[in-house]
Structures are given as structure tokens and as C-alpha cells.
mmCIF file of C-alpha atoms in Angstrom:
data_model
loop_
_atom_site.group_PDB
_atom_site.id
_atom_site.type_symbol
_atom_site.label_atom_id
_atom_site.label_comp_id
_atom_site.label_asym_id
_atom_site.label_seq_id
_atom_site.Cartn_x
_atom_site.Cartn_y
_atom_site.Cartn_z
ATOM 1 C CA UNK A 945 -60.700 -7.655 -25.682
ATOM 2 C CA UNK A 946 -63.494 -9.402 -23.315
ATOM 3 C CA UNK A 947 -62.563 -11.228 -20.091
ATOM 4 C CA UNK A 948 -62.804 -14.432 -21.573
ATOM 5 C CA UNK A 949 -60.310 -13.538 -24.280
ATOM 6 C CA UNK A 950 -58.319 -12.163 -22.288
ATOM 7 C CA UNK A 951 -58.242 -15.271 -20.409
ATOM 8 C CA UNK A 952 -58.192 -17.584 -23.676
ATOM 9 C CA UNK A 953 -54.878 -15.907 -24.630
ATOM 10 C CA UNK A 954 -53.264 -15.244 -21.350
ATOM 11 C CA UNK A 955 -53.664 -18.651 -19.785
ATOM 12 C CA UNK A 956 -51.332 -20.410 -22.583
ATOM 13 C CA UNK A 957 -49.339 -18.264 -23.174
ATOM 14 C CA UNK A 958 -48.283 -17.494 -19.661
ATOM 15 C CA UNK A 959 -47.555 -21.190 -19.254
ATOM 16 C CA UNK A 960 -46.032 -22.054 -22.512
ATOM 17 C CA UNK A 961 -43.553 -18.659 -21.750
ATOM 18 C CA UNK A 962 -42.553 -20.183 -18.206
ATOM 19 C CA UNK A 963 -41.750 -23.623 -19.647
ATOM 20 C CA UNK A 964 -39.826 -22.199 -22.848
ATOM 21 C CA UNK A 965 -37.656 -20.157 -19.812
ATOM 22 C CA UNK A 966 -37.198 -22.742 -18.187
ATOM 23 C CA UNK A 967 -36.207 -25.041 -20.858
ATOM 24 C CA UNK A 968 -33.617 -22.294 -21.577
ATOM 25 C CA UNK A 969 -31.422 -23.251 -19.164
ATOM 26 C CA UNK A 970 -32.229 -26.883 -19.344
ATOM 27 C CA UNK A 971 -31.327 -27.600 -23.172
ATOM 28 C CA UNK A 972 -28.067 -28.310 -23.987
ATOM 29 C CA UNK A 973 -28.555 -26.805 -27.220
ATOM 30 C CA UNK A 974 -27.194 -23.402 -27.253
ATOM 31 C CA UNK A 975 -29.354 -22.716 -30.665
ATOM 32 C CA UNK A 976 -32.402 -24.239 -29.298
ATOM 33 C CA UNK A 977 -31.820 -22.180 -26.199
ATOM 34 C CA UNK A 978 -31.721 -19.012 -28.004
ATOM 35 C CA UNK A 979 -34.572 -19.724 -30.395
ATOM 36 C CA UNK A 980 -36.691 -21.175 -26.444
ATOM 37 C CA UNK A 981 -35.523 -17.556 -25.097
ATOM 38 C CA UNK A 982 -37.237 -15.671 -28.208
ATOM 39 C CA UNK A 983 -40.394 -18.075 -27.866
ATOM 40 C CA UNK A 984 -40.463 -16.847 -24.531
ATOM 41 C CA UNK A 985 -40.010 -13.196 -24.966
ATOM 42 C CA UNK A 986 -42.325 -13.144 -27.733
ATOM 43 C CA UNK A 987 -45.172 -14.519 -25.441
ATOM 44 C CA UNK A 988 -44.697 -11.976 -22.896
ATOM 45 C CA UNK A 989 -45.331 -9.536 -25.909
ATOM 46 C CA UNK A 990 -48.471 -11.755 -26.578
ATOM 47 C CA UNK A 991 -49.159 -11.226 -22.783
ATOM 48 C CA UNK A 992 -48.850 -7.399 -23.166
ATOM 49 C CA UNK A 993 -51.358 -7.706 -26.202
ATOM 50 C CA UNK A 994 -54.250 -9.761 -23.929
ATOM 51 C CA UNK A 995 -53.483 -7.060 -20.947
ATOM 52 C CA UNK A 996 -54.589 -4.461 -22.942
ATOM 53 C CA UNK A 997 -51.483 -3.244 -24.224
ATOM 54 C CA UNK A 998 -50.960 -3.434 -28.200
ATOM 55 C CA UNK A 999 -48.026 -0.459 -28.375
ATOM 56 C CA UNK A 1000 -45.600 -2.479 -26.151
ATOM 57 C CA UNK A 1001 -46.890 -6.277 -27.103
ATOM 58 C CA UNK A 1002 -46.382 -5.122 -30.703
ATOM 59 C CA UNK A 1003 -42.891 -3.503 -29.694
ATOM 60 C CA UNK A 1004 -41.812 -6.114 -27.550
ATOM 61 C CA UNK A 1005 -42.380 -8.705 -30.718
ATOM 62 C CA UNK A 1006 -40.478 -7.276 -32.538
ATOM 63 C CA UNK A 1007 -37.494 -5.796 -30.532
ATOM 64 C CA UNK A 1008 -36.707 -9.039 -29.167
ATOM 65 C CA UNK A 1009 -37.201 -11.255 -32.728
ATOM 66 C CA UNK A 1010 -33.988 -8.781 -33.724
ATOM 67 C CA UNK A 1011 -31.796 -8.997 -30.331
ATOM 68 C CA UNK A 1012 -32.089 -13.528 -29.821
ATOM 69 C CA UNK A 1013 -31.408 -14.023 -33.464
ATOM 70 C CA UNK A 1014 -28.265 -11.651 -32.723
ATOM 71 C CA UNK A 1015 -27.730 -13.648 -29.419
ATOM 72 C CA UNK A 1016 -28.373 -16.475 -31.568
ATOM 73 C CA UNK A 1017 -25.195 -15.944 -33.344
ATOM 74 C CA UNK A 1018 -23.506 -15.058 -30.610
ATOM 75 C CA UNK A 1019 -24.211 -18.274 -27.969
ATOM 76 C CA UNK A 1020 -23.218 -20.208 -31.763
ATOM 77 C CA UNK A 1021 -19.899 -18.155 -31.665
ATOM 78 C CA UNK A 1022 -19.059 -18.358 -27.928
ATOM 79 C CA UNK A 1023 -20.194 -21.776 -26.993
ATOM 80 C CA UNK A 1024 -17.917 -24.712 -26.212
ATOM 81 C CA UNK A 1025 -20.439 -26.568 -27.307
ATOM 82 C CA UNK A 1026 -22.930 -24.950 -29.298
ATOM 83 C CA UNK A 1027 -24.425 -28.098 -30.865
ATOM 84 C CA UNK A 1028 -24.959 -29.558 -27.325
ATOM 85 C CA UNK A 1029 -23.957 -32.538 -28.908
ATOM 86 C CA UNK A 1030 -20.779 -33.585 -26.742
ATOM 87 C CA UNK A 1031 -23.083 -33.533 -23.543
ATOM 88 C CA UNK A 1032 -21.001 -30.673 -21.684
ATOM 89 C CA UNK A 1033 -22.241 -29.469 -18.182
ATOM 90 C CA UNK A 1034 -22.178 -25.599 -18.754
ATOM 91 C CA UNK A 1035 -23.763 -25.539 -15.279
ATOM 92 C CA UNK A 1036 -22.573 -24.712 -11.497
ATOM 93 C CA UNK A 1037 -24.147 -24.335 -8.261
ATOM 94 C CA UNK A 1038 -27.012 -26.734 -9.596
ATOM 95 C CA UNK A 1039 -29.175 -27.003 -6.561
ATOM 96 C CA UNK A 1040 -28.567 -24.253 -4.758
ATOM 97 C CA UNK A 1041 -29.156 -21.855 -7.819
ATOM 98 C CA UNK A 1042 -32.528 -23.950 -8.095
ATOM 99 C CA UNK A 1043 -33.177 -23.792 -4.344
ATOM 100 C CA UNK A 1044 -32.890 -19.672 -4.113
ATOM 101 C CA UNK A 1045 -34.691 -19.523 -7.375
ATOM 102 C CA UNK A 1046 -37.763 -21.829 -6.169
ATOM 103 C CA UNK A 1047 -37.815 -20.044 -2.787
ATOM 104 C CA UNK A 1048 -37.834 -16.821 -4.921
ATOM 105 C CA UNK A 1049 -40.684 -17.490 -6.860
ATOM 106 C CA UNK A 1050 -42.620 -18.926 -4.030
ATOM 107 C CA UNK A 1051 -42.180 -15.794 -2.056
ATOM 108 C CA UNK A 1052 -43.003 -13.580 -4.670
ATOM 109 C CA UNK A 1053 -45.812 -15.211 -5.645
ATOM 110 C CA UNK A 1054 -47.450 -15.579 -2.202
ATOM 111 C CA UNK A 1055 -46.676 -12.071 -1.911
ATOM 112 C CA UNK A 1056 -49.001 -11.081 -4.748
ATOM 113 C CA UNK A 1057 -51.655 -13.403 -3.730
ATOM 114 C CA UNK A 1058 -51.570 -12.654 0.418
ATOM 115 C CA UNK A 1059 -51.494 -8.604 -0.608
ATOM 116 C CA UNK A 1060 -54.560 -6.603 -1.551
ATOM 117 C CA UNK A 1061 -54.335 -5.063 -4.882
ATOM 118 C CA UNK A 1062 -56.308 -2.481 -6.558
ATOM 119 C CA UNK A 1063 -58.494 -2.830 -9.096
ATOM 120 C CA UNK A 1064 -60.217 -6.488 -10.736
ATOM 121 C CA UNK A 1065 -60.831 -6.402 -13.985
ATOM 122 C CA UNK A 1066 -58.681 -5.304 -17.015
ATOM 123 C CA UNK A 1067 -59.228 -2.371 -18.298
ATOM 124 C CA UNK A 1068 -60.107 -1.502 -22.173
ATOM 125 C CA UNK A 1069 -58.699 2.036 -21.225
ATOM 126 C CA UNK A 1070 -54.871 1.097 -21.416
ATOM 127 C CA UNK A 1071 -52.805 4.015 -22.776
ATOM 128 C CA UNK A 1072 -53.099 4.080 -26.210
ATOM 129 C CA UNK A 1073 -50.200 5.086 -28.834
ATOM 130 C CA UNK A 1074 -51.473 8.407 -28.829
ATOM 131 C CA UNK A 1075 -51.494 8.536 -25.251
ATOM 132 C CA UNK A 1076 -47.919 7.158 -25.111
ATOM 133 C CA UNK A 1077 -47.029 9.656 -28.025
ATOM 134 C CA UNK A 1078 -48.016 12.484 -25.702
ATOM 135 C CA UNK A 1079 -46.294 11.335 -23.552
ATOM 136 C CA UNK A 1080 -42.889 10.779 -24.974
ATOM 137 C CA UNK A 1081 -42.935 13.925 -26.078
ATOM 138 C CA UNK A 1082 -44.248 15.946 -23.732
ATOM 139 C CA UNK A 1083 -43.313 15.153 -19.333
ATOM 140 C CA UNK A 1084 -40.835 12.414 -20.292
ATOM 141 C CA UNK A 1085 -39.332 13.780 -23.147
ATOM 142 C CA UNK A 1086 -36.197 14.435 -21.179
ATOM 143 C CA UNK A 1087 -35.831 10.620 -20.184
ATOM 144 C CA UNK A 1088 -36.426 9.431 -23.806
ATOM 145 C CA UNK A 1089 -33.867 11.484 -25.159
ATOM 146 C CA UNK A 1090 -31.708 10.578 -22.334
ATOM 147 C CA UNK A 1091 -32.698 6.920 -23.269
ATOM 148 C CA UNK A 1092 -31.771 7.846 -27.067
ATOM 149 C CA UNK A 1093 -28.107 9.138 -26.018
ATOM 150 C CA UNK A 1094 -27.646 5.865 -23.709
ATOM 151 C CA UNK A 1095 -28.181 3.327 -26.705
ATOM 152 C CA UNK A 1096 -25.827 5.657 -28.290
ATOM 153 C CA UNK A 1097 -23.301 5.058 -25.739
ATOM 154 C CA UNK A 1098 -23.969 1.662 -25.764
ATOM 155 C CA UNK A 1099 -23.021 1.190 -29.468
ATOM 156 C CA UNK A 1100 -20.025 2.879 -29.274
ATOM 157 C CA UNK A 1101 -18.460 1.701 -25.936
ATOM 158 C CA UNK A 1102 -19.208 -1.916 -27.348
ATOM 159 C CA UNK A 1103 -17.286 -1.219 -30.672
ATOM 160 C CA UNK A 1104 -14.624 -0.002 -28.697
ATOM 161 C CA UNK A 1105 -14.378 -2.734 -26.056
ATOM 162 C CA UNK A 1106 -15.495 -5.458 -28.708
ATOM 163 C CA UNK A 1107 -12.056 -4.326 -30.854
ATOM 164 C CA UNK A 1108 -9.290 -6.098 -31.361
ATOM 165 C CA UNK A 1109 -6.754 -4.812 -28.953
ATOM 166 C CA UNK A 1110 -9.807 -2.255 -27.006
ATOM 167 C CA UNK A 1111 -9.958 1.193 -27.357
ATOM 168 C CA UNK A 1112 -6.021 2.370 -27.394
ATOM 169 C CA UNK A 1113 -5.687 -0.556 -30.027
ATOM 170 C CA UNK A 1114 -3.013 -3.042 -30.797
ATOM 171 C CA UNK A 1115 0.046 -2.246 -28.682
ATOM 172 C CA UNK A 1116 3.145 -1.956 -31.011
ATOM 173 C CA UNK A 1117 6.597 -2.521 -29.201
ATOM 174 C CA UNK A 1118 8.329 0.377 -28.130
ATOM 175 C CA UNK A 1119 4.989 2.924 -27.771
ATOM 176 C CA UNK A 1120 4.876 2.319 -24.317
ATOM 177 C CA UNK A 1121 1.724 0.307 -23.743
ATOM 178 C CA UNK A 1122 3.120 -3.154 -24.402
ATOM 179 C CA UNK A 1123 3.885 -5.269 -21.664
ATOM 180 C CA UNK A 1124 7.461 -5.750 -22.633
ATOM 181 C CA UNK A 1125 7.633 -2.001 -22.025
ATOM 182 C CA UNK A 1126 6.932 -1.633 -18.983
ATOM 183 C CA UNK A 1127 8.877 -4.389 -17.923
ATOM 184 C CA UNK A 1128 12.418 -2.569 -19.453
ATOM 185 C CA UNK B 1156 -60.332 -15.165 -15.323
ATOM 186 C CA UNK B 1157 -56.908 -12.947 -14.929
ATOM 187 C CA UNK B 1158 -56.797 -10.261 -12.155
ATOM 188 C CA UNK B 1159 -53.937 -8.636 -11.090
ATOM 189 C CA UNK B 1160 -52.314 -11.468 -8.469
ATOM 190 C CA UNK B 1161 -52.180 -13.659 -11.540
ATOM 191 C CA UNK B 1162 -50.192 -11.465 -13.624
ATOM 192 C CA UNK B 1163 -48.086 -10.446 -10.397
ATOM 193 C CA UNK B 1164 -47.430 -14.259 -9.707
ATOM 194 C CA UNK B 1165 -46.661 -15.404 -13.103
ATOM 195 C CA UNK B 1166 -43.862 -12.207 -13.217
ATOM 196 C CA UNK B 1167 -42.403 -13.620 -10.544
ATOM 197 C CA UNK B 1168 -42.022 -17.123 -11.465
ATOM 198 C CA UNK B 1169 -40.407 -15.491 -14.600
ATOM 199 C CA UNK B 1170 -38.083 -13.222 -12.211
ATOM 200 C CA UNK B 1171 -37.242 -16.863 -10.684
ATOM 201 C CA UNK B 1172 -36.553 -18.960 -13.581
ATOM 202 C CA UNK B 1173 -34.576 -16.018 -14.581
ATOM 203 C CA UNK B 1174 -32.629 -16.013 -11.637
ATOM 204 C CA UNK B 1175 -32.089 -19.642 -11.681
ATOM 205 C CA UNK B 1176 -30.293 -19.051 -15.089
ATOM 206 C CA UNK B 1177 -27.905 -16.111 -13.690
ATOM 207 C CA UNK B 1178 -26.992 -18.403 -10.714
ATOM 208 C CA UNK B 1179 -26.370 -21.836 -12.362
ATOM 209 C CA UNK B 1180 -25.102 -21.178 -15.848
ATOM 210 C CA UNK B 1181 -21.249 -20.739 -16.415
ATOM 211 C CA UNK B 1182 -21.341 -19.358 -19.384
ATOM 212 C CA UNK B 1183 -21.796 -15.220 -19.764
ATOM 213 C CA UNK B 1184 -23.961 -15.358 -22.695
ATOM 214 C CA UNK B 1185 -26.504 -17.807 -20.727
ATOM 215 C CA UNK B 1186 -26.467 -15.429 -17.655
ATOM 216 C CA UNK B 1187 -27.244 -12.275 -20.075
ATOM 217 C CA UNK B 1188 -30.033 -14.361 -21.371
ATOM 218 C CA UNK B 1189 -31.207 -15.054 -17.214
ATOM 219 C CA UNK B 1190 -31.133 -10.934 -17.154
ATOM 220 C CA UNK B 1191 -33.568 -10.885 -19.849
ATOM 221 C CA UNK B 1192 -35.561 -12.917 -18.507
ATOM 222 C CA UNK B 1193 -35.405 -10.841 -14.943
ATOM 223 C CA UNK B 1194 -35.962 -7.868 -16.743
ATOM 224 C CA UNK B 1195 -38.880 -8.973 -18.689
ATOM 225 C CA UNK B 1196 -40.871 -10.488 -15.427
ATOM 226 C CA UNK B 1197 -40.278 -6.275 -14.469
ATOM 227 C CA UNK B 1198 -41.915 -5.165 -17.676
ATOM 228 C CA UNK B 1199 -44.823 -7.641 -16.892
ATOM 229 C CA UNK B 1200 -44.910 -6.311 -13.489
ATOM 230 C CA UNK B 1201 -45.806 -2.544 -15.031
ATOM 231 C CA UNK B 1202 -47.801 -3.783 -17.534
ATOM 232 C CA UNK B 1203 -49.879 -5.557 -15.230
ATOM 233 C CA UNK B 1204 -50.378 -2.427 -12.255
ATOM 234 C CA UNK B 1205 -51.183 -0.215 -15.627
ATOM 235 C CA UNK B 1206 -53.726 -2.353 -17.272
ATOM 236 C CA UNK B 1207 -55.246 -3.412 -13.544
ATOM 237 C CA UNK B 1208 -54.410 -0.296 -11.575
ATOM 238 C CA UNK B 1209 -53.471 2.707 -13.823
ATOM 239 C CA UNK B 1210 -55.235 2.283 -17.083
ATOM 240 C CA UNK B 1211 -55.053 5.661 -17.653
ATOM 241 C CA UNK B 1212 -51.347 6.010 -16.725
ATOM 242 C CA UNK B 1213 -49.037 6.548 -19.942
ATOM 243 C CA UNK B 1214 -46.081 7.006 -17.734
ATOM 244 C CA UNK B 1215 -46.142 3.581 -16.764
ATOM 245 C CA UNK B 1216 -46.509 2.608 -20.734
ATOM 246 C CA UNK B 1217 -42.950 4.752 -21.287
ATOM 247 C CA UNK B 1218 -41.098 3.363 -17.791
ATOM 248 C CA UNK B 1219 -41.696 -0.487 -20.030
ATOM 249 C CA UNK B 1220 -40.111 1.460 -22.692
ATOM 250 C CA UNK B 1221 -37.155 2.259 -20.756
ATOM 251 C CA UNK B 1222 -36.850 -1.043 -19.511
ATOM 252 C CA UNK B 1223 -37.054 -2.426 -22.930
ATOM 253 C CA UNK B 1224 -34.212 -0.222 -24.168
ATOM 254 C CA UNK B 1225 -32.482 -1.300 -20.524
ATOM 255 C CA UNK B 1226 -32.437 -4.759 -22.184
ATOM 256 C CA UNK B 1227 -30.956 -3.754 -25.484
ATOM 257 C CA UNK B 1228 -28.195 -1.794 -24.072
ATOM 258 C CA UNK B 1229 -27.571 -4.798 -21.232
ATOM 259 C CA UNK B 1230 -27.729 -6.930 -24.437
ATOM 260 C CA UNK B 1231 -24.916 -4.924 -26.507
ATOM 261 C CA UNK B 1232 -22.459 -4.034 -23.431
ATOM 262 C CA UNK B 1233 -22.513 -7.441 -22.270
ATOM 263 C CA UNK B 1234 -22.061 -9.003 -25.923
ATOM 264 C CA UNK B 1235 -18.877 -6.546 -26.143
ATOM 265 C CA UNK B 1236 -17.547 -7.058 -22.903
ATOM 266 C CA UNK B 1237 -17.732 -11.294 -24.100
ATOM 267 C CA UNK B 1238 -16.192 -10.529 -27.044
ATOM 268 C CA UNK B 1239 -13.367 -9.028 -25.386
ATOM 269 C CA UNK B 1240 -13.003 -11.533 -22.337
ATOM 270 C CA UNK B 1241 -12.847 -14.345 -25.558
ATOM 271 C CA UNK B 1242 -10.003 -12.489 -26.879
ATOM 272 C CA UNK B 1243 -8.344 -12.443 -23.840
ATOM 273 C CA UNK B 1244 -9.054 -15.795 -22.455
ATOM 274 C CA UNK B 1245 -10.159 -17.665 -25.105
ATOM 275 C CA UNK B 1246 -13.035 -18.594 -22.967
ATOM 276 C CA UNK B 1247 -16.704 -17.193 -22.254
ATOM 277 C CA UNK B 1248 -16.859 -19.132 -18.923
ATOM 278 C CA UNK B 1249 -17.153 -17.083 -15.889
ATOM 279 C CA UNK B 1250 -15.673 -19.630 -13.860
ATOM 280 C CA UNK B 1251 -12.395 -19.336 -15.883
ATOM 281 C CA UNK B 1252 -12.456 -15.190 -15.441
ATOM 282 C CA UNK B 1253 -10.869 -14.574 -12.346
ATOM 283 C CA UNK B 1254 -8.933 -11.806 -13.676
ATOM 284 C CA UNK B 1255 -9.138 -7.980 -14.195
ATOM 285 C CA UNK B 1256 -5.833 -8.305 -15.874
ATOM 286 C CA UNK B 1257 -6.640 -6.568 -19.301
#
């Protein structure tokens, strides 16, 4: 991609991204808020795309379309008010979460501006699939496996603390893992 | 046009807004949603030094993969761990979870 469309698609998408975020936690719609947060996410992966890299923009679009329509259902589930219809403030800490955050940013971002970087132009040369093929399977094998076990983990400590009654189950009277056990 | 400051600022404005959301929001599905965000100004961070800095650098292609399955598995732990605070407390609010009582 040339500079100048690199610029055409970076430019709006990097701003519509930060105002979807941002409108995340402003909407009281907990179904608009998950369906901002996937706008968002799926910009970044439209970010990764003008930055040279098509493997993880691609990925990125569509590993996080599957996990906010899940979270979708779940902020639908959990929500007092999912609707955001009864005008509850799910909020706390309003300003001074906002202060931190601003002062944050604004360090962060004078940071990257006041240091000198490496490097000015984007380069065509971004690791290709192939290149990230290699190396997946060759010098960090051992960390995407490790990766591979971890999701595996994930899944099943998540059943198990997600069942009814968590992983020693319902507690029947008399097995010794009731409450009214250990009190007699 | 976009060097590498740009990128490095508009990552952290997304680490920030992020942020805002883990801080302010009382619910624990809106503060997992403030960790994505955090964790996706990180993967802009990497993508940014590679394309700018490291072009030729796969490793820093597979440490956004990491991070990416760092989101999933964030994602799934803390969905569980909701479910099973709601069956306990019949609430999702953090404010209301002041116990480790199980």
C-alpha cells in the first residue's frame, strides 16, 4: 500500500476506533456497547491492514467478530439493565477514572512524540504469512504450543468455575461440604 | 502521512480510554471489555515498531499473536468467573463483591 493509502485508511479509522471506545463506556446500552466495542476492535484490525500487516488485520477481524457477539450475549445476560432503558448509572469514580485516564493518554502520547524513534516510513516488507509460518513453527514453536495448552486451560477451568455448584459440584447434605456440615 | 509517533500516540489514547473503562464502570463485564481495549492499544504498539522499526521481524508478528490469544483466554476466565459471582450474588457489580466467601 502507498503512503497516501496508508494514510487514507489509517486516518479514519484511527479516529472512528477512539470514538466507538469511547462511546463504549458512555452508552447506556449494554448491546450498543458491545456491538461499539466490536466496531472498535475491528478497526484496529483495519489499522493492522494499512500498517502493512494483512495476517493479523485479517486475524484480528475475525477473532474479535466471534468473542463481542459472545460478550454480546453475555453483557444481555448480566446487565441490570441491558436495554439502557431505565437510565441506571453503572458508573463509579466518574472523574477521577476520567482524570487518570486523560493524564494517561496525555503522557503517553507526549512520550511518543518528545522520543526519537527509528525508522519513517512504513515498510512494504512486513512479515508475511510465510514469514510468520516459519516462524510459528520453527524458534517460537515452543510458545505457540504453550499458547495452544493455555486456551486449553482456559476452556476447561471456565466450565468448571462457570458450573452450577463449581468444580466439587452441588453439595448434598451429609457429604461433608455443605455448610450445615461443618457447622454440626 | 503516518510515522511511527502517530501510531504510538493513537495506542495510547486507546490504552487510556481503556483504562477509563476499567476504573469507572461497576459492572465486570464492562471492565473485561476496558482490558480489551488495553490490550489491543499493546497489539497496536507491536504492530506499529514492526511495520516502522522491524519490518523484517516475524517474532514481533507472533508476540501480537500471543496477545491476541491473551485476550481470548482473559475473555473466557473472566466470563466464567461472572458467571459464577452471578450465581453467588445474584449480581455482576463489583461494588457489591466484597466477598471471597465461595
Amino acid at each position: 500500500m502507498s503512503a497516501l493509502g496508508t494514510a487514507l485508511v489509517f486516518w479514519p479509522a484511527a479516529i472512528l476506533m477512539l470514538v466507538w471506545g469511547l462511546y463504549v463506556f458512555r452508552t447506556a446500552s449494554m448491546a450498543r456497547a458491545g456491538l461499539l466495542l466490536l466496531g472498535a476492535l475491528g478497526l484496529e484490525g483495519l489499522l493492522f491492514l494499512a500498517l502493512a500487516s494483512q495476517f493479523l488485520g485479517v486475524l484480528m477481524i475475525l477473532m474479535m467478530s466471534g468473542e463481542m457477539i459472545i460478550m454480546v450475549f453475555f453483557m444481555v445476560m448480566f446487565m441490570s439493565d441491558p436495554g439502557g432503558l431505565m437510565g441506571m448509572d453503572m458508573t463509579h469514580d466518574k472523574r477521577r477514572s476520567a482524570a487518570l485516564a486523560a493524564a494517561i493518554g496525555i503522557g503517553l502520547a507526549v512520550l511518543a512524540v518528545a522520543t526519537d524513534w527509528p525508522g519513517a516510513v512504513v515498510s512494504p516488507d512486513a512479515p508475511d504469512v510465510q514469514a510468520i509460518g516459519y516462524e510459528v513453527m520453527g524458534r517460537s514453536m515452543f510458545s505457540f504450543l504453550f499458547a495452544g495448552v493455555t486456551i486449553l486451560f482456559a476452556m476447561v477451568g471456565g466450565v468448571l468455575l462457570a458450573k452450577e455448584g463449581g468444580r466439587l459440584g452441588l453439595a448434598e447434605p451429609g457429604d461433608g461440604t455443605s455448610r450445615r456440615d461443618e457447622r454440626t | 502521512m503516518i510515522s511511527l509517533p502517530v501510531v504510538l500516540v493513537v495506542a495510547g489514547l486507546m490504552f487510556a480510554i481503556g483504562l477509563y473503562g476499567v476504573l469507572g464502570q461497576t459492572n465486570a463485564i464492562m471492565v473485561i471489555m476496558g482490558v480489551e481495549l488495553m490490550l489491543g492499544a499493546a497489539m497496536l504498539n507491536v504492530v506499529g515498531f514492526v511495520a516502522y522499526a522491524h519490518p523484517d521481524a516475524a517474532s514481533g508478528a507472533f508476540l501480537v499473536l500471543i496477545t491476541m490469544t491473551l485476550m481470548a483466554v482473559e475473555a473466557a476466565v473472566g466470563f466464567a468467573l461472572v458467571v459464577a459471582a452471578f450465581r453467588h450474588s445474584r449480581t455482576a457489580e463489583i461494588d457489591d463483591l466484597t466477598e471471597l466467601e465461595g
